[in-house]
PDB file of C-alpha atoms and ligand atoms in Angstrom:
ATOM      1  CA  MET A   1      40.148-105.278 159.756  1.00 49.00           C
ATOM      2  CA  LEU A   2      36.431-105.102 160.453  1.00 52.00           C
ATOM      3  CA  LYS A   3      34.733-101.617 160.374  1.00 57.00           C
ATOM      4  CA  LYS A   4      33.475-101.153 163.757  1.00 74.00           C
ATOM      5  CA  ILE A   5      29.872 -99.899 164.220  1.00 90.00           C
ATOM      6  CA  GLY A   6      28.771 -99.299 167.602  1.00 97.00           C
ATOM      7  CA  VAL A   7      25.273-100.054 168.898  1.00 98.00           C
ATOM      8  CA  THR A   8      23.312-100.099 172.051  1.00 98.00           C
ATOM      9  CA  VAL A   9      21.387-103.062 172.783  1.00 98.00           C
ATOM     10  CA  TRP A  10      18.842-102.212 175.535  1.00 98.00           C
ATOM     11  CA  PHE A  11      17.246-105.011 177.526  1.00 98.00           C
ATOM     12  CA  THR A  12      13.932-104.024 179.289  1.00 98.00           C
ATOM     13  CA  GLY A  13      11.753-106.199 181.339  1.00 98.00           C
ATOM     14  CA  LEU A  14      10.683-107.040 184.875  1.00 98.00           C
ATOM     15  CA  SER A  15      13.102-107.817 187.605  1.00 97.00           C
ATOM     16  CA  GLY A  16      14.099-111.427 187.151  1.00 98.00           C
ATOM     17  CA  ALA A  17      12.889-111.602 183.596  1.00 98.00           C
ATOM     18  CA  GLY A  18      16.368-112.499 182.317  1.00 98.00           C
ATOM     19  CA  LYS A  19      17.999-109.371 181.064  1.00 98.00           C
ATOM     20  CA  THR A  20      21.348-109.835 182.982  1.00 97.00           C
ATOM     21  CA  THR A  21      21.581-113.665 181.995  1.00 98.00           C
ATOM     22  CA  ILE A  22      21.007-113.048 178.347  1.00 98.00           C
ATOM     23  CA  SER A  23      23.458-110.085 178.068  1.00 98.00           C
ATOM     24  CA  GLN A  24      26.194-112.252 179.842  1.00 98.00           C
ATOM     25  CA  VAL A  25      25.721-115.000 177.268  1.00 98.00           C
ATOM     26  CA  ILE A  26      25.852-112.439 174.433  1.00 98.00           C
ATOM     27  CA  GLU A  27      28.931-110.585 175.911  1.00 98.00           C
ATOM     28  CA  THR A  28      30.855-114.002 176.167  1.00 98.00           C
ATOM     29  CA  GLU A  29      29.921-114.934 172.451  1.00 96.00           C
ATOM     30  CA  LEU A  30      30.854-111.469 171.000  1.00 96.00           C
ATOM     31  CA  CYS A  31      34.078-111.169 173.088  1.00 96.00           C
ATOM     32  CA  VAL A  32      35.178-114.565 171.769  1.00 94.00           C
ATOM     33  CA  GLN A  33      34.570-113.217 168.329  1.00 93.00           C
ATOM     34  CA  GLY A  34      36.823-110.212 169.068  1.00 93.00           C
ATOM     35  CA  TYR A  35      34.150-107.522 169.290  1.00 95.00           C
ATOM     36  CA  GLN A  36      34.541-104.645 171.839  1.00 96.00           C
ATOM     37  CA  VAL A  37      31.725-105.105 174.288  1.00 98.00           C
ATOM     38  CA  GLU A  38      30.627-103.276 177.471  1.00 98.00           C
ATOM     39  CA  VAL A  39      27.849-104.128 179.686  1.00 98.00           C
ATOM     40  CA  LEU A  40      26.089-101.389 181.765  1.00 97.00           C
ATOM     41  CA  ASP A  41      24.134-103.430 184.268  1.00 93.00           C
ATOM     42  CA  GLY A  42      21.375-101.652 186.132  1.00 89.00           C
ATOM     43  CA  ASP A  43      22.201-103.227 189.389  1.00 88.00           C
ATOM     44  CA  ILE A  44      25.867-102.367 188.996  1.00 92.00           C
ATOM     45  CA  VAL A  45      25.208 -98.756 187.885  1.00 94.00           C
ATOM     46  CA  ARG A  46      22.975 -98.151 190.849  1.00 94.00           C
ATOM     47  CA  GLU A  47      26.118 -98.984 192.947  1.00 94.00           C
ATOM     48  CA  ASN A  48      28.168 -96.286 191.452  1.00 94.00           C
ATOM     49  CA  LEU A  49      27.169 -93.992 188.664  1.00 95.00           C
ATOM     50  CA  SER A  50      23.664 -93.549 190.152  1.00 96.00           C
ATOM     51  CA  LYS A  51      24.423 -94.287 193.797  1.00 96.00           C
ATOM     52  CA  GLY A  52      21.888 -92.674 196.082  1.00 96.00           C
ATOM     53  CA  LEU A  53      19.045 -92.538 193.471  1.00 96.00           C
ATOM     54  CA  GLY A  54      15.731 -94.299 194.473  1.00 93.00           C
ATOM     55  CA  PHE A  55      12.843 -95.718 192.582  1.00 90.00           C
ATOM     56  CA  SER A  56      10.538 -92.809 192.064  1.00 91.00           C
ATOM     57  CA  LYS A  57       9.725 -91.895 188.486  1.00 90.00           C
ATOM     58  CA  GLU A  58      12.090 -88.939 188.734  1.00 93.00           C
ATOM     59  CA  ASP A  59      14.969 -91.073 190.140  1.00 94.00           C
ATOM     60  CA  ARG A  60      14.363 -93.893 187.607  1.00 92.00           C
ATOM     61  CA  ASP A  61      14.461 -91.481 184.754  1.00 92.00           C
ATOM     62  CA  GLU A  62      17.676 -89.840 186.091  1.00 94.00           C
ATOM     63  CA  ASN A  63      19.240 -93.348 186.329  1.00 95.00           C
ATOM     64  CA  ILE A  64      18.254 -94.031 182.641  1.00 95.00           C
ATOM     65  CA  ARG A  65      19.433 -90.714 181.537  1.00 95.00           C
ATOM     66  CA  ARG A  66      22.889 -91.322 183.047  1.00 97.00           C
ATOM     67  CA  ILE A  67      23.123 -94.787 181.621  1.00 97.00           C
ATOM     68  CA  ALA A  68      22.075 -93.498 178.126  1.00 97.00           C
ATOM     69  CA  PHE A  69      24.702 -90.749 178.223  1.00 97.00           C
ATOM     70  CA  VAL A  70      27.545 -93.243 178.790  1.00 98.00           C
ATOM     71  CA  ALA A  71      25.964 -95.737 176.336  1.00 98.00           C
ATOM     72  CA  ASN A  72      25.788 -93.043 173.759  1.00 98.00           C
ATOM     73  CA  LEU A  73      29.475 -92.162 174.107  1.00 98.00           C
ATOM     74  CA  LEU A  74      30.470 -95.817 173.821  1.00 98.00           C
ATOM     75  CA  THR A  75      28.239 -96.382 170.931  1.00 98.00           C
ATOM     76  CA  ARG A  76      29.798 -93.491 168.985  1.00 97.00           C
ATOM     77  CA  ASN A  77      33.114 -95.195 169.709  1.00 97.00           C
ATOM     78  CA  GLY A  78      32.281 -98.436 168.031  1.00 97.00           C
ATOM     79  CA  VAL A  79      31.416-100.402 171.102  1.00 98.00           C
ATOM     80  CA  ILE A  80      28.623-102.872 171.456  1.00 98.00           C
ATOM     81  CA  VAL A  81      27.078-101.680 174.544  1.00 98.00           C
ATOM     82  CA  LEU A  82      24.683-104.149 176.307  1.00 98.00           C
ATOM     83  CA  VAL A  83      22.342-102.441 178.820  1.00 98.00           C
ATOM     84  CA  PRO A  84      20.103-104.810 181.097  1.00 97.00           C
ATOM     85  CA  VAL A  85      18.062-102.303 183.075  1.00 96.00           C
ATOM     86  CA  ILE A  86      14.283-102.602 183.808  1.00 96.00           C
ATOM     87  CA  SER A  87      13.635 -99.139 182.197  1.00 95.00           C
ATOM     88  CA  PRO A  88       9.733 -99.346 182.863  1.00 95.00           C
ATOM     89  CA  TYR A  89       8.594 -96.275 180.935  1.00 95.00           C
ATOM     90  CA  ARG A  90       7.946 -96.533 177.172  1.00 96.00           C
ATOM     91  CA  GLU A  91       8.462 -92.931 176.422  1.00 95.00           C
ATOM     92  CA  THR A  92      11.761 -92.904 178.103  1.00 94.00           C
ATOM     93  CA  ARG A  93      13.146 -95.829 176.128  1.00 96.00           C
ATOM     94  CA  GLN A  94      11.691 -94.070 172.973  1.00 96.00           C
ATOM     95  CA  GLN A  95      13.684 -90.833 173.928  1.00 96.00           C
ATOM     96  CA  ILE A  96      16.962 -92.963 174.367  1.00 97.00           C
ATOM     97  CA  ARG A  97      16.230 -94.412 170.969  1.00 98.00           C
ATOM     98  CA  GLN A  98      16.188 -91.060 169.403  1.00 97.00           C
ATOM     99  CA  GLN A  99      19.235 -89.910 171.331  1.00 97.00           C
ATOM    100  CA  ILE A 100      21.461 -92.835 170.489  1.00 98.00           C
ATOM    101  CA  GLY A 101      20.369 -93.647 166.985  1.00 97.00           C
ATOM    102  CA  ASN A 102      22.095 -97.073 166.693  1.00 98.00           C
ATOM    103  CA  PHE A 103      19.643 -98.736 169.178  1.00 98.00           C
ATOM    104  CA  VAL A 104      18.184-102.149 169.401  1.00 98.00           C
ATOM    105  CA  GLU A 105      15.506-102.852 171.959  1.00 98.00           C
ATOM    106  CA  VAL A 106      15.079-106.259 173.392  1.00 98.00           C
ATOM    107  CA  TYR A 107      11.922-106.984 175.385  1.00 98.00           C
ATOM    108  CA  VAL A 108      12.721-109.667 177.865  1.00 98.00           C
ATOM    109  CA  ASN A 109       9.334-110.984 178.542  1.00 98.00           C
ATOM    110  CA  ALA A 110       8.304-113.383 181.303  1.00 98.00           C
ATOM    111  CA  PRO A 111       5.108-113.435 183.302  1.00 98.00           C
ATOM    112  CA  LEU A 112       5.294-111.716 186.717  1.00 98.00           C
ATOM    113  CA  GLU A 113       4.457-115.004 188.460  1.00 98.00           C
ATOM    114  CA  VAL A 114       7.451-116.700 186.776  1.00 98.00           C
ATOM    115  CA  CYS A 115       9.743-113.783 187.753  1.00 98.00           C
ATOM    116  CA  GLU A 116       8.477-113.942 191.181  1.00 98.00           C
ATOM    117  CA  GLN A 117       8.924-117.635 191.383  1.00 98.00           C
ATOM    118  CA  ARG A 118      12.493-117.208 190.313  1.00 98.00           C
ATOM    119  CA  ASP A 119      13.203-114.435 192.574  1.00 98.00           C
ATOM    120  CA  VAL A 120      16.849-114.364 191.767  1.00 96.00           C
ATOM    121  CA  LYS A 121      17.738-111.487 194.111  1.00 96.00           C
ATOM    122  CA  GLY A 122      15.172-112.155 196.818  1.00 98.00           C
ATOM    123  CA  LEU A 123      13.384-108.710 195.998  1.00 97.00           C
ATOM    124  CA  TYR A 124       9.936-110.136 195.436  1.00 98.00           C
ATOM    125  CA  LYS A 125      10.040-111.791 198.929  1.00 98.00           C
ATOM    126  CA  MET A 126      11.235-108.382 200.340  1.00 97.00           C
ATOM    127  CA  PHE A 127       8.245-106.677 198.681  1.00 97.00           C
ATOM    128  CA  ARG A 128       5.814-109.395 200.002  1.00 97.00           C
ATOM    129  CA  ASP A 129       7.304-108.928 203.406  1.00 97.00           C
ATOM    130  CA  GLY A 130       6.697-105.217 203.246  1.00 97.00           C
ATOM    131  CA  LYS A 131      10.376-104.248 203.320  1.00 97.00           C
ATOM    132  CA  ILE A 132      10.448-102.310 199.908  1.00 95.00           C
ATOM    133  CA  LYS A 133       8.027-100.291 197.874  1.00 94.00           C
ATOM    134  CA  ASN A 134       7.626 -99.117 194.349  1.00 92.00           C
ATOM    135  CA  PHE A 135       8.336-102.615 192.799  1.00 96.00           C
ATOM    136  CA  THR A 136       8.065-102.594 189.055  1.00 96.00           C
ATOM    137  CA  GLY A 137       5.201-104.741 187.913  1.00 97.00           C
ATOM    138  CA  ILE A 138       3.375-104.898 191.106  1.00 97.00           C
ATOM    139  CA  ASP A 139       2.948-101.340 192.867  1.00 95.00           C
ATOM    140  CA  ALA A 140       4.966 -99.438 190.149  1.00 95.00           C
ATOM    141  CA  PRO A 141       4.201 -99.492 186.445  1.00 96.00           C
ATOM    142  CA  TYR A 142       5.848-101.600 183.778  1.00 97.00           C
ATOM    143  CA  GLU A 143       5.164-100.549 180.264  1.00 98.00           C
ATOM    144  CA  PRO A 144       5.770-103.446 178.034  1.00 97.00           C
ATOM    145  CA  SER A 145       7.512-102.718 174.598  1.00 95.00           C
ATOM    146  CA  LEU A 146       5.208-102.432 171.643  1.00 95.00           C
ATOM    147  CA  ASN A 147       7.707-102.782 168.846  1.00 94.00           C
ATOM    148  CA  PRO A 148      10.907-104.254 170.000  1.00 98.00           C
ATOM    149  CA  GLU A 149      13.354-105.451 167.564  1.00 98.00           C
ATOM    150  CA  VAL A 150      13.526-108.701 169.411  1.00 98.00           C
ATOM    151  CA  GLU A 151      11.266-110.240 171.979  1.00 98.00           C
ATOM    152  CA  CYS A 152      12.720-112.920 174.315  1.00 98.00           C
ATOM    153  CA  ARG A 153      10.022-115.185 175.981  1.00 98.00           C
ATOM    154  CA  THR A 154      12.261-116.445 178.755  1.00 98.00           C
ATOM    155  CA  ASN A 155       9.721-118.740 180.286  1.00 98.00           C
ATOM    156  CA  LEU A 156       9.539-120.525 176.925  1.00 98.00           C
ATOM    157  CA  GLU A 157      13.037-120.697 175.733  1.00 98.00           C
ATOM    158  CA  THR A 158      16.640-120.964 177.142  1.00 98.00           C
ATOM    159  CA  PRO A 159      18.987-118.228 177.643  1.00 98.00           C
ATOM    160  CA  GLU A 160      21.071-119.568 174.809  1.00 98.00           C
ATOM    161  CA  VAL A 161      18.283-119.308 172.455  1.00 98.00           C
ATOM    162  CA  SER A 162      17.315-115.818 173.634  1.00 98.00           C
ATOM    163  CA  ALA A 163      20.885-114.731 173.202  1.00 98.00           C
ATOM    164  CA  ASP A 164      21.109-116.171 169.691  1.00 97.00           C
ATOM    165  CA  LYS A 165      17.883-114.365 168.654  1.00 98.00           C
ATOM    166  CA  VAL A 166      19.505-111.009 169.655  1.00 98.00           C
ATOM    167  CA  ILE A 167      22.812-111.941 167.958  1.00 97.00           C
ATOM    168  CA  ALA A 168      20.819-112.853 164.704  1.00 97.00           C
ATOM    169  CA  LYS A 169      19.059-109.468 164.766  1.00 97.00           C
ATOM    170  CA  LEU A 170      22.443-107.752 165.239  1.00 97.00           C
ATOM    171  CA  ILE A 171      23.822-109.683 162.170  1.00 96.00           C
ATOM    172  CA  SER A 172      20.728-108.894 160.141  1.00 95.00           C
ATOM    173  CA  LEU A 173      20.924-105.214 161.021  1.00 96.00           C
ATOM    174  CA  GLY A 174      24.636-105.120 159.974  1.00 95.00           C
ATOM    175  CA  TYR A 175      26.105-104.413 163.389  1.00 96.00           C
ATOM    176  CA  ILE A 176      28.080-107.521 163.510  1.00 95.00           C
ATOM    177  CA  TYR A 177      29.389-109.406 160.597  1.00 85.00           C
ATOM    178  CA  SER A 178      30.481-112.955 161.324  1.00 66.00           C
ATOM    179  CA  SER A 179      27.776-115.541 162.123  1.00 57.00           C
ATOM    180  CA  VAL A 180      28.147-116.543 165.738  1.00 51.00           C
ATOM    181  CA  CYS A 181      24.599-117.554 166.330  1.00 50.00           C
ATOM    182  CA  LYS A 182      23.353-121.239 166.285  1.00 52.00           C
ATOM    183  CA  VAL A 183      19.726-120.581 165.173  1.00 50.00           C
TER     184      VAL A 183
HETATM  185  P1  ADP B 201      17.097-109.680 185.412  1.00 65.32           P
HETATM  186  O1  ADP B 201      18.486-109.378 184.879  1.00 65.32           O
HETATM  187  O2  ADP B 201      15.989-109.497 184.249  1.00 65.32           O
HETATM  188  O3  ADP B 201      16.592-109.043 186.715  1.00 65.32           O
HETATM  189  P2  ADP B 201      18.389-112.238 185.803  1.00 65.32           P
HETATM  190  O4  ADP B 201      19.006-112.434 184.507  1.00 65.32           O
HETATM  191  O5  ADP B 201      19.211-111.749 186.970  1.00 65.32           O
HETATM  192  O6  ADP B 201      17.081-111.278 185.571  1.00 65.32           O
HETATM  193  O7  ADP B 201      17.609-113.670 186.274  1.00 65.32           O
HETATM  194  C1  ADP B 201      16.860-114.511 185.312  1.00 65.32           C
HETATM  195  C2  ADP B 201      16.744-115.884 185.846  1.00 65.32           C
HETATM  196  O8  ADP B 201      15.900-116.579 184.822  1.00 65.32           O
HETATM  197  C3  ADP B 201      17.925-116.532 185.939  1.00 65.32           C
HETATM  198  O9  ADP B 201      17.935-117.366 186.973  1.00 65.32           O
HETATM  199  C4  ADP B 201      18.024-117.395 184.669  1.00 65.32           C
HETATM  200  O10 ADP B 201      18.879-118.540 184.752  1.00 65.32           O
HETATM  201  C5  ADP B 201      16.604-117.823 184.422  1.00 65.32           C
HETATM  202  N1  ADP B 201      16.190-117.893 183.085  1.00 65.32           N
HETATM  203  C6  ADP B 201      15.503-118.983 182.559  1.00 65.32           C
HETATM  204  N2  ADP B 201      15.302-118.978 181.252  1.00 65.32           N
HETATM  205  C7  ADP B 201      15.799-117.856 180.838  1.00 65.32           C
HETATM  206  C8  ADP B 201      16.056-117.194 179.481  1.00 65.32           C
HETATM  207  N3  ADP B 201      15.576-117.675 178.411  1.00 65.32           N
HETATM  208  N4  ADP B 201      16.664-116.024 179.409  1.00 65.32           N
HETATM  209  C9  ADP B 201      17.168-115.548 180.598  1.00 65.32           C
HETATM  210  N5  ADP B 201      17.105-116.037 181.896  1.00 65.32           N
HETATM  211  C10 ADP B 201      16.396-117.157 181.874  1.00 65.32           C
END
């Protein structure tokens, strides 16, 4: 039986950059291999664990603090935790890294224009129509990762290639053992 080492894989990036898509591909691949995987998706968390929180810096930090608390518990229990959440503040991400320890940061990087063109959830249009404010990357800050373990350039690569880069890193760091990546 495999020794289970938990890890939190934290996907940061603009809305529409590809965080959810990549984590879903990874979840599927790792589940097939028999790993215990949990996804804490920012959008879903905001509908339950963080219901009622807004998008001020305080509320964003509180949202992240709650997610990190759960991620830490799961990580300690040998789960591979995938966290696709914008998490715009570098210092906050650094604090979570310290807190959790077994932490891999994935910078999901696509230019703002590309994210806006994708507009998967229609949020960019809502912003341009003046219906929402504090939008990350436009009128609210996004601080790019400086030293992520993995950078996915999602305007230049497919979700499968991005997912395989993350899986390859998890293998090289010793968090997973079998080679499930194709690159
Ligand atoms: P986020 O979770 O960052 O808000 P989503 O995953 O919901 O973003 O949406 C990203 C969109 O970009 C999807 O429509 C996806 O198909 C597309 N996309 C194109 N290339 C990639 C890639 N390499 N990785 C992830 N998503 C990609």
